[in-house]
Coordinates of C-alpha atoms and ligand atoms in Angstrom, one line a residue:
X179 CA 248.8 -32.7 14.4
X180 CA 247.8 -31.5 11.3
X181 CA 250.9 -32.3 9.1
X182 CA 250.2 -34.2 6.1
X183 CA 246.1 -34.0 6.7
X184 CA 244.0 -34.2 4.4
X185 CA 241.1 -32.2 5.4
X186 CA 237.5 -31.5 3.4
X187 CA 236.7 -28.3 4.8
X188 CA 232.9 -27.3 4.3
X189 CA 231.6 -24.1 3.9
X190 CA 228.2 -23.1 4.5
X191 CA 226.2 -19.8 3.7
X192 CA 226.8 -17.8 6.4
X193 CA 228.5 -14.4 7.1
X194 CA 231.1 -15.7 9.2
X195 CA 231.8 -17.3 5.4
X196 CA 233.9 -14.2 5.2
X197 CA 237.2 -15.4 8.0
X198 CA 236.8 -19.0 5.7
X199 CA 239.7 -17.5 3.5
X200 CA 241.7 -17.0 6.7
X201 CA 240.7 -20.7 8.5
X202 CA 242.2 -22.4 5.1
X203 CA 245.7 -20.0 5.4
X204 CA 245.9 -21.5 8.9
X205 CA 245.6 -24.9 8.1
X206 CA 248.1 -24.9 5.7
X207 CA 250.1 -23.4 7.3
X208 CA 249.9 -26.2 9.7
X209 CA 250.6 -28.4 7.2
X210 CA 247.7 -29.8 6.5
X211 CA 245.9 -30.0 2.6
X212 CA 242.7 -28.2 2.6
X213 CA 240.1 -29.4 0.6
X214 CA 237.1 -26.8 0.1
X215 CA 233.4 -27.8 -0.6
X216 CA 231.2 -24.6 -0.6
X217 CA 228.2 -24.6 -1.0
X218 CA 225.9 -22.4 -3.4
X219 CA 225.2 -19.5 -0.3
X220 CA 228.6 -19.3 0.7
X221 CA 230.1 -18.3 -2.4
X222 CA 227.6 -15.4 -2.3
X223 CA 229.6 -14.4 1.0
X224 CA 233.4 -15.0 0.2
X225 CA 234.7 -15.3 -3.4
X226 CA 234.9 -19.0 -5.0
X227 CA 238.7 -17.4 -6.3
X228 CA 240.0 -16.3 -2.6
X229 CA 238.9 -20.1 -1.5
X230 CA 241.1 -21.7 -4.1
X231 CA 243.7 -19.6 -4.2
X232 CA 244.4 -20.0 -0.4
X233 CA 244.0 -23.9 -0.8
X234 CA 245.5 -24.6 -4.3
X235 CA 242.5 -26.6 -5.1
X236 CA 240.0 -26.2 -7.2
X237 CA 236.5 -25.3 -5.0
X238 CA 234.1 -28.0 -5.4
X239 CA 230.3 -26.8 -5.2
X240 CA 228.2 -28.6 -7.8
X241 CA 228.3 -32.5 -8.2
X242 CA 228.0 -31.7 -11.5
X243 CA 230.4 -29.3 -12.4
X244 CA 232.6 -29.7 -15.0
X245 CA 236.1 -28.8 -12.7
X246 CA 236.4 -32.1 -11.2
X247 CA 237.9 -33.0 -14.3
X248 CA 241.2 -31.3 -12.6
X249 CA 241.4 -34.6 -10.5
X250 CA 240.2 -36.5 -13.8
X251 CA 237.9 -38.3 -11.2
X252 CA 234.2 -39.2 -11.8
X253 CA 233.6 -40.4 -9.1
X254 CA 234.9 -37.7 -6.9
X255 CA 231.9 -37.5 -4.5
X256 CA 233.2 -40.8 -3.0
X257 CA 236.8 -40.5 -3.6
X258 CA 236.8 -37.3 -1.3
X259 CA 235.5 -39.2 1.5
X260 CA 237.9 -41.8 1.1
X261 CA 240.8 -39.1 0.6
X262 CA 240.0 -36.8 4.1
X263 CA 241.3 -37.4 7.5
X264 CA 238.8 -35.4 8.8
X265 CA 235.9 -33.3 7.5
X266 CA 235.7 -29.5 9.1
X267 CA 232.2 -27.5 8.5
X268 CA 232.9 -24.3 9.5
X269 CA 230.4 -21.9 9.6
X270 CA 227.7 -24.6 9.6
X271 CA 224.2 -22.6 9.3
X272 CA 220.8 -23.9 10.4
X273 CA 220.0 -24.9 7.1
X274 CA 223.2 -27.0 6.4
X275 CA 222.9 -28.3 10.2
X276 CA 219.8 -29.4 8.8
X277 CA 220.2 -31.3 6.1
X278 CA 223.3 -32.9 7.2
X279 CA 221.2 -34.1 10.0
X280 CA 218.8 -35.7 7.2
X281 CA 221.5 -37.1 4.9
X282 CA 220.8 -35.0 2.1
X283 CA 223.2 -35.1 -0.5
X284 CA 222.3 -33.0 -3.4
X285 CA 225.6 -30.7 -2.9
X286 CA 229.5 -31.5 -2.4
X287 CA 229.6 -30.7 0.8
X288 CA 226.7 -32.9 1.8
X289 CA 227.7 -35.8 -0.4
X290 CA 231.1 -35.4 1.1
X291 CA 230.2 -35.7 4.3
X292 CA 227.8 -39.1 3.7
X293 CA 230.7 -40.9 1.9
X294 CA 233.3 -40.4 4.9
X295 CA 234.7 -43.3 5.8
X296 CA 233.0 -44.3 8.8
X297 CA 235.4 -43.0 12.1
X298 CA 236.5 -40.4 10.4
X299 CA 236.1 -37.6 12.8
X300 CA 233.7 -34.5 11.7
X301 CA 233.9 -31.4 13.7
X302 CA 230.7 -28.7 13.3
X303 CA 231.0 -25.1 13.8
X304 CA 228.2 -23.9 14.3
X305 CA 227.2 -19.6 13.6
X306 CA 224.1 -18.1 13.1
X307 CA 221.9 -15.6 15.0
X308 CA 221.6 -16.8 18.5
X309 CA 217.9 -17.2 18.4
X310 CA 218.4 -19.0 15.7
X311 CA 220.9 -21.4 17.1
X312 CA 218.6 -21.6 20.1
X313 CA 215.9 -22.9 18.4
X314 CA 214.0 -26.4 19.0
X315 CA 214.8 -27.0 15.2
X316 CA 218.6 -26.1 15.1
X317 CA 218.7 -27.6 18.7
X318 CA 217.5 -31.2 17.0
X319 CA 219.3 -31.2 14.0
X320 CA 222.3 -30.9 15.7
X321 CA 221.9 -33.6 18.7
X322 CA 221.2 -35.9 15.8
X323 CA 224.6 -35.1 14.3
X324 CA 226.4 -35.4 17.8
X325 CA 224.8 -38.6 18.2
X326 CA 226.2 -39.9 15.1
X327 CA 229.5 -39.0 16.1
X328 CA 229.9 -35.3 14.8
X329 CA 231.8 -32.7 17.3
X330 CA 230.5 -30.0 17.7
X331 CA 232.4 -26.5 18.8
X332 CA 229.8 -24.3 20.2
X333 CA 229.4 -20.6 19.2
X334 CA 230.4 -17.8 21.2
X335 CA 228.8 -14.6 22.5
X336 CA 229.7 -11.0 20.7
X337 CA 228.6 -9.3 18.5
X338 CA 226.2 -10.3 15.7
X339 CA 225.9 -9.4 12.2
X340 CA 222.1 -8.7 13.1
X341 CA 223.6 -5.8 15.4
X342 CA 222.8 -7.7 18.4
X343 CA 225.0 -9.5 21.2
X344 CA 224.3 -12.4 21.7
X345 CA 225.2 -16.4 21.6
X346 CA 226.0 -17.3 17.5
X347 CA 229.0 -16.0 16.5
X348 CA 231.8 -18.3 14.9
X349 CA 235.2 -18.9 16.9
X350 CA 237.8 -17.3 15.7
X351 CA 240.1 -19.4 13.1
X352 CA 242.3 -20.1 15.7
X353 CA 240.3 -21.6 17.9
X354 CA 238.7 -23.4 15.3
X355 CA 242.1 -24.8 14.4
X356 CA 242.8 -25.4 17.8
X357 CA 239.5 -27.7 18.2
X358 CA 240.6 -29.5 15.5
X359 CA 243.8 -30.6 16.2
X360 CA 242.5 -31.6 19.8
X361 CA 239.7 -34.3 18.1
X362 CA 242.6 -35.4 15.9
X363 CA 245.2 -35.8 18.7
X364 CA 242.9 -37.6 20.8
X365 CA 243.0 -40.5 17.9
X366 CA 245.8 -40.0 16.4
X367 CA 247.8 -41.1 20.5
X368 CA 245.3 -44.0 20.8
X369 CA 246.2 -47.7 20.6
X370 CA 242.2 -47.9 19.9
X371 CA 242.4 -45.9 17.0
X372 CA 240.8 -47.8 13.9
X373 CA 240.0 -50.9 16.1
X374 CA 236.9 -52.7 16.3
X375 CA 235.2 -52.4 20.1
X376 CA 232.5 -54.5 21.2
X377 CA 230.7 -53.5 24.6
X378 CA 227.6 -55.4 26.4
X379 CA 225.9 -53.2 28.8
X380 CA 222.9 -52.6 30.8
X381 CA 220.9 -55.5 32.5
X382 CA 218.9 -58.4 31.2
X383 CA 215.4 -59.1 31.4
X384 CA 214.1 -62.8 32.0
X385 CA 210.7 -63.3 31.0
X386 CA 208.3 -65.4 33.5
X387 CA 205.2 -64.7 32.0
X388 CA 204.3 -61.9 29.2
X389 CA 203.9 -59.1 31.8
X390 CA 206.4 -59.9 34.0
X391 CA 209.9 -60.4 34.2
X392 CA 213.8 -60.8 36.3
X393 CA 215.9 -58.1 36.1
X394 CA 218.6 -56.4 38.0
X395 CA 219.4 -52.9 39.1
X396 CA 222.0 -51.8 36.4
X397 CA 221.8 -48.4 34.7
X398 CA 224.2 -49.1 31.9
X399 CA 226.1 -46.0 32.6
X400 CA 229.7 -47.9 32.7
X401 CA 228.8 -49.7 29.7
X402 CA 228.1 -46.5 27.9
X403 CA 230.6 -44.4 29.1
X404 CA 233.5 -47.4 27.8
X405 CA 231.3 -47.4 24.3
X406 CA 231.5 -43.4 24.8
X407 CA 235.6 -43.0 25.6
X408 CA 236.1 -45.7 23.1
X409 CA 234.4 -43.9 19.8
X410 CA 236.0 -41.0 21.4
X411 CA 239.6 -42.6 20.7
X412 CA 238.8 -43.4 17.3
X413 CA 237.6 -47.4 17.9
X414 CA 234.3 -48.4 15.5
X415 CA 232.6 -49.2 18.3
X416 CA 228.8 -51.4 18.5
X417 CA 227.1 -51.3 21.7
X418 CA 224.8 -54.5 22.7
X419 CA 222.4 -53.6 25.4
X420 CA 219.8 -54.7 27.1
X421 CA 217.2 -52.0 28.3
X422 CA 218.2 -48.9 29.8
X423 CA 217.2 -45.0 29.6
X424 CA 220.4 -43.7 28.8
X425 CA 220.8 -41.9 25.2
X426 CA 223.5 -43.3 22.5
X427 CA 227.1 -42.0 22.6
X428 CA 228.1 -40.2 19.9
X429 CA 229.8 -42.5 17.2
X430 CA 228.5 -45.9 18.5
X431 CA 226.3 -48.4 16.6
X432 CA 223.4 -49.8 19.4
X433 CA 222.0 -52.6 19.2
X434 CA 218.6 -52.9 21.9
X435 CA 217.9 -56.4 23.4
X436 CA 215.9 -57.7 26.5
X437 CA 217.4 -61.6 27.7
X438 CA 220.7 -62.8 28.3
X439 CA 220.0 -65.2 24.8
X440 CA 219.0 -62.4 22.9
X441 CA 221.8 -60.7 23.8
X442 CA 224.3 -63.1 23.3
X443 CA 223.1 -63.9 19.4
X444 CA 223.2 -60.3 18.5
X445 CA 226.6 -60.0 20.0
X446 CA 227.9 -63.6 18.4
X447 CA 227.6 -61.8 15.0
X448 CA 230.4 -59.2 15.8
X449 CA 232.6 -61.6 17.6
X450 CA 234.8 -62.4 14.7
X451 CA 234.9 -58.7 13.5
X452 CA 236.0 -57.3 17.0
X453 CA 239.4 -56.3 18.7
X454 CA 238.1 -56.1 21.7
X455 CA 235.3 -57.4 23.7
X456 CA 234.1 -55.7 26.9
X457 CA 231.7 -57.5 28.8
X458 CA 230.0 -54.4 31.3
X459 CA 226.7 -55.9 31.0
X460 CA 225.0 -57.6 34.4
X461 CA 223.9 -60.4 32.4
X462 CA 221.2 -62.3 34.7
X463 CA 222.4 -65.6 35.4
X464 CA 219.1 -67.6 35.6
X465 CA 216.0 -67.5 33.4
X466 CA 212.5 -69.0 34.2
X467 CA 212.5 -72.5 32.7
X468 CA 209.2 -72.2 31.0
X469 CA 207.8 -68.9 30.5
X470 CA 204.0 -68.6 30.7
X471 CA 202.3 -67.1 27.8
X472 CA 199.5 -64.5 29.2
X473 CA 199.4 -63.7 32.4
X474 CA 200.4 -65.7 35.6
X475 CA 197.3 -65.9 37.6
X476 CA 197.4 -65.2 41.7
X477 CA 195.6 -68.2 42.8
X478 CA 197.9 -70.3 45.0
X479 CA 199.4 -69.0 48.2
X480 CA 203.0 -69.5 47.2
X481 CA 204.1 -69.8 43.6
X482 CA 207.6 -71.9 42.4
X483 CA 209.5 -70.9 39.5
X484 CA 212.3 -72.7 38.1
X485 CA 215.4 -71.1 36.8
X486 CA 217.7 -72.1 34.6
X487 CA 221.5 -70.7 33.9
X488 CA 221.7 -68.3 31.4
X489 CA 224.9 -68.9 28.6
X490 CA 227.4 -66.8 29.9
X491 CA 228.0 -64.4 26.9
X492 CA 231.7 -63.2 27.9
X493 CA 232.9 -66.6 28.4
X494 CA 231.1 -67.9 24.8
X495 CA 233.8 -64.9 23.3
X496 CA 236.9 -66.0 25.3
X497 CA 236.3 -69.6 24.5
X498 CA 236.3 -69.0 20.7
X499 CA 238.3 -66.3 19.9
X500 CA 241.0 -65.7 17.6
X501 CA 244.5 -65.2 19.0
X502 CA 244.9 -61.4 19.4
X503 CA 241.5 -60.2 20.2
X504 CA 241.2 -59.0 23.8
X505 CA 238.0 -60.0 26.5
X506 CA 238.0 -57.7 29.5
X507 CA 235.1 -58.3 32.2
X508 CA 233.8 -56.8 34.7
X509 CA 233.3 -58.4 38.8
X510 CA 230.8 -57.0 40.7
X511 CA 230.5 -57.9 44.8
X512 CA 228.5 -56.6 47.2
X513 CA 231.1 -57.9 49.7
X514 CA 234.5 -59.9 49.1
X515 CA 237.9 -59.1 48.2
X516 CA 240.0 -60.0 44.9
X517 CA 240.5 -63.4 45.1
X518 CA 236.8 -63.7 43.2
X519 CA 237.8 -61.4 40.6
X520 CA 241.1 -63.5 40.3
X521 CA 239.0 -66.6 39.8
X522 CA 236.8 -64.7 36.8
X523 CA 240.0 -63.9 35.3
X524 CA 241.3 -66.9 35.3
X525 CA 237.6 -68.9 34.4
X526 CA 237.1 -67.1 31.7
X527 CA 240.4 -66.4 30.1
X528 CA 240.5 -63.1 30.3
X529 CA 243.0 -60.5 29.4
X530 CA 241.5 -57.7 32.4
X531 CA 238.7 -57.7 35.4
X532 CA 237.7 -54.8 36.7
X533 CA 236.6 -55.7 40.2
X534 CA 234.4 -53.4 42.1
X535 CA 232.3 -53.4 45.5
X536 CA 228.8 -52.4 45.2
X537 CA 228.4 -50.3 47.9
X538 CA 225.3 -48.9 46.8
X539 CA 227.3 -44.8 47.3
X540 CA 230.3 -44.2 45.6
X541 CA 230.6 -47.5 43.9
X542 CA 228.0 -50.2 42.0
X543 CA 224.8 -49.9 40.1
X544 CA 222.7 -46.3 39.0
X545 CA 225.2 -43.9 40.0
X546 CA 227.7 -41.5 38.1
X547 CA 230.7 -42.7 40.2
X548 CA 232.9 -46.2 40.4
X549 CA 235.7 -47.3 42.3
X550 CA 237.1 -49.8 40.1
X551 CA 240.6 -52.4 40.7
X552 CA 241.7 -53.7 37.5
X553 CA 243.7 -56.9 37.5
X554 CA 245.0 -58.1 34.6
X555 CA 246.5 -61.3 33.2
X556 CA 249.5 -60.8 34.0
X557 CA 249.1 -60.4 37.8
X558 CA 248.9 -56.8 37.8
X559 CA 247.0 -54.8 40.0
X560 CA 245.9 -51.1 39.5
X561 CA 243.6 -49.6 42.1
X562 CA 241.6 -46.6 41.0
X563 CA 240.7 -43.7 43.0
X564 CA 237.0 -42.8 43.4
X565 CA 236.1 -41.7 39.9
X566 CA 233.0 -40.5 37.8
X567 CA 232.2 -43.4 35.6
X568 CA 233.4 -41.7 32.3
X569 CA 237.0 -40.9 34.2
X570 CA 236.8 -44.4 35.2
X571 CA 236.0 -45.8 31.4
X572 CA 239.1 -43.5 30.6
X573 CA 241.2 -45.3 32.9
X574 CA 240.3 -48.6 31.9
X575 CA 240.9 -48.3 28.3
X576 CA 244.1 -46.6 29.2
X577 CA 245.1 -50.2 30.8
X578 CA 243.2 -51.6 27.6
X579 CA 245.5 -50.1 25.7
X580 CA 249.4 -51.3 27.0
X581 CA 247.7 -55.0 26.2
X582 CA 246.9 -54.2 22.9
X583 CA 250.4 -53.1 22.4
X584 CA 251.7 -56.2 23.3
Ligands
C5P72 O1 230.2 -64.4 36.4 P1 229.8 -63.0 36.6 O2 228.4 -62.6 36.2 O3 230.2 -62.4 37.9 O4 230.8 -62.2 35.6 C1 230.7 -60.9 35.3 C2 231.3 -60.6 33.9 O5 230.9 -61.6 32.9 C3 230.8 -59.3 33.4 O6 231.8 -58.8 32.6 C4 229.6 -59.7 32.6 O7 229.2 -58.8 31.6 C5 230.0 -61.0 32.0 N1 228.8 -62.0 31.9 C6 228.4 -62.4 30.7 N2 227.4 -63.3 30.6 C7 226.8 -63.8 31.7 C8 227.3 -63.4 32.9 C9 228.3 -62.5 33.0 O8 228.9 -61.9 29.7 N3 225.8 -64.6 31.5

């Protein structure tokens, strides 16, 4: 997996700086080309000569150092991101963890890892005292990076250089190697790799008067577990949805909206740009006619609202798109069998339904699990077994993914 990598490997101030030396041998021995950015600490732990000696490179540090002229390349800074396959930062101390988390950039290593090509996959390692690593600060710091899209390989417990045992230390090499080649692999076998993924998600909300509104049960969870698997395989991947609790999957660009229009003009603008369009949103179908500005007042024994159809946002994307790009939607029935999810295939031109009852326990809105049948163009059905709703977003990209071939 990591034959003919290119790989910026960063190196931050910490004592587990020392097995750095070691970590480059083994990925080149793997065959990948190592790239070293240390920054000013780190060299105080393991010598700037081991470092490029190991990886035949020169050791970049300074942005303004005069041995980037070795590359004769001025504008290395960027070229470096454009050159990696991946960006390793191994140890990564609190104080790197922290201002990667800001977007400095006043070092290699942190200019690096702001001018990687976006979907490029960066894999943290973590090691510092555990208290340290335990801290509300580090703790932060580093669920902003994982929400951008950064893996992160968790310390273990042993001994620390503080004398202690505790949570902190780095993984060994090998494991760190090891971690590596998993979050390329998972990329590297995917048809999604590189492709552009658009997923609706959540419910709408249908104002009737300032205060109030129509809305539906969905959590979002399948949405976001799709938008989740999908970054996960190496797809740039923007998530429209409407409002939910749910936090952003590493990777994925949101995008918060309330009503069916507002989410169908923010999703119109990546229509072009997308591979792939998956419509998990429960879009509500009506819409008050006239909203009421204020407040609706309870006067009158009964109260009439009229209700209009909502655009139907997946449809809008089949109807125009481009040969190539795929629609997959979703078919949710309380009761029923498949001959509705048949007709919403066929309807709306689409390449894959995923039908499923909502039977309020295993299978529907809220909770973790789905039981989905996925029927695609072609006639084909594939019946899933009771599955959490990430397994089940796994699943259906795997079907995703033999159309995508084709
Ligand atoms: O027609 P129905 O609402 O049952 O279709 C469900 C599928 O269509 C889902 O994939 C849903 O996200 C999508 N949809 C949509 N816009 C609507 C209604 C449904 O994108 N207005």
């Amino acid at each position: 997996m990591l034959t003919g990598r290119n790989i910026l490997l960063g190196i931050s101030g910490g004592i587990a700086a020392y097995k750095t030396p070691h970590l480059v041998r083994l990925l080149k021995k793997k065959g990948a080309q190592v790239q070293v950015l240390a920054t000013a600490s780190a060299l105080k732990f393991v010598s700037e000569l081991s470092l490029s000696t190991v990886s035949e490179a020169s050791v970049f540090n300074d942005i303004f150092e005069s041995n980037h002229d070795d590359r004769s390349d001025r504008t290395l800074h960027i070229t470096l991101g454009e050159w990696a396959d991946a960006m390793l930062v191994a140890p990564a101390t609190a104080n790197t963890i922290a201002r990667l988390s800001a977007g400095f950039c006043d070092d290699m290593l942190s200019l690096s890892f702001i001018t990687l090509r976006p979907g490029k996959p960066v894999l943290l390692v973590p090691a510092m005292d555990g208290n340290m690593y335990e801290s509300a600060s580090v703790q932060r710091n580093l669920s902003v990076l994982a929400r951008q899209g950064c893996h992160i390989l968790e310390p273990e417990s042993g001994p620390l250089a503080s004398g202690q045992c505790g949570l902190g230390r780095m993984p060994e090499p090998e494991t760190i190697a090891d971690a590596l080649e998993k979050v390329l692999a998972v990329r590297s076998e995917s048809a999604l790799n590189g492709k552009t993924v658009l997923v609706t998600a959540g419910p709408t909300r249908e104002k009737i008067d300032d205060v109030r509104f129509l809305s539906n049960y969905s959590s979002g969870k399948m949405g976001f577990a799709i938008a989740n698997e999908a970054a996960r395989r190496g797809a740039v991947v923007r998530l429209v949805t409407g409002p939910v609790t749910l936090p952003t999957p590493p990777g994925v660009e949101r995008f918060d909206v309330e009503s069916a229009d507002e989410m169908l003009e923010t999703s119109r603008q990546f229509f072009d740009d997308c591979d792939l369009f998956i419509g998990a949103a429960a879009v509500a179908d009506y819409r008050p006619l006239a909203p009421v500005s204020g407040k609706v007042k309870k006067n009158e024994a009964e109260m009439h609202l009229r209700l209009i159809r909502n655009p139907d946002i997946l449809a809008t994307f089949s109807a125009g798109r481009r040969a190539g790009q795929i629609a997959v939607g979703f078919a949710l029935e309380t009761n029923g069998g498949l001959d509705y999810a048949r007709k919403k295939l066929q309807d709306k031109k689409l390449d894959l339904v995923a039908f499923n009852i909502y039977d309020r326990r295993t299978s529907g809105f809220e909770i973790d699990t789905n039981v989905l049948t996925l029927l695609n163009r072609d006639g084909q059905i594939t019946e899933l077994p009771l599955l959490s709703k990430q397994e089940a977003a796994g699943r259906l990209l795997d079907t995703v993914e033999t159309l995508l071939f084709r």
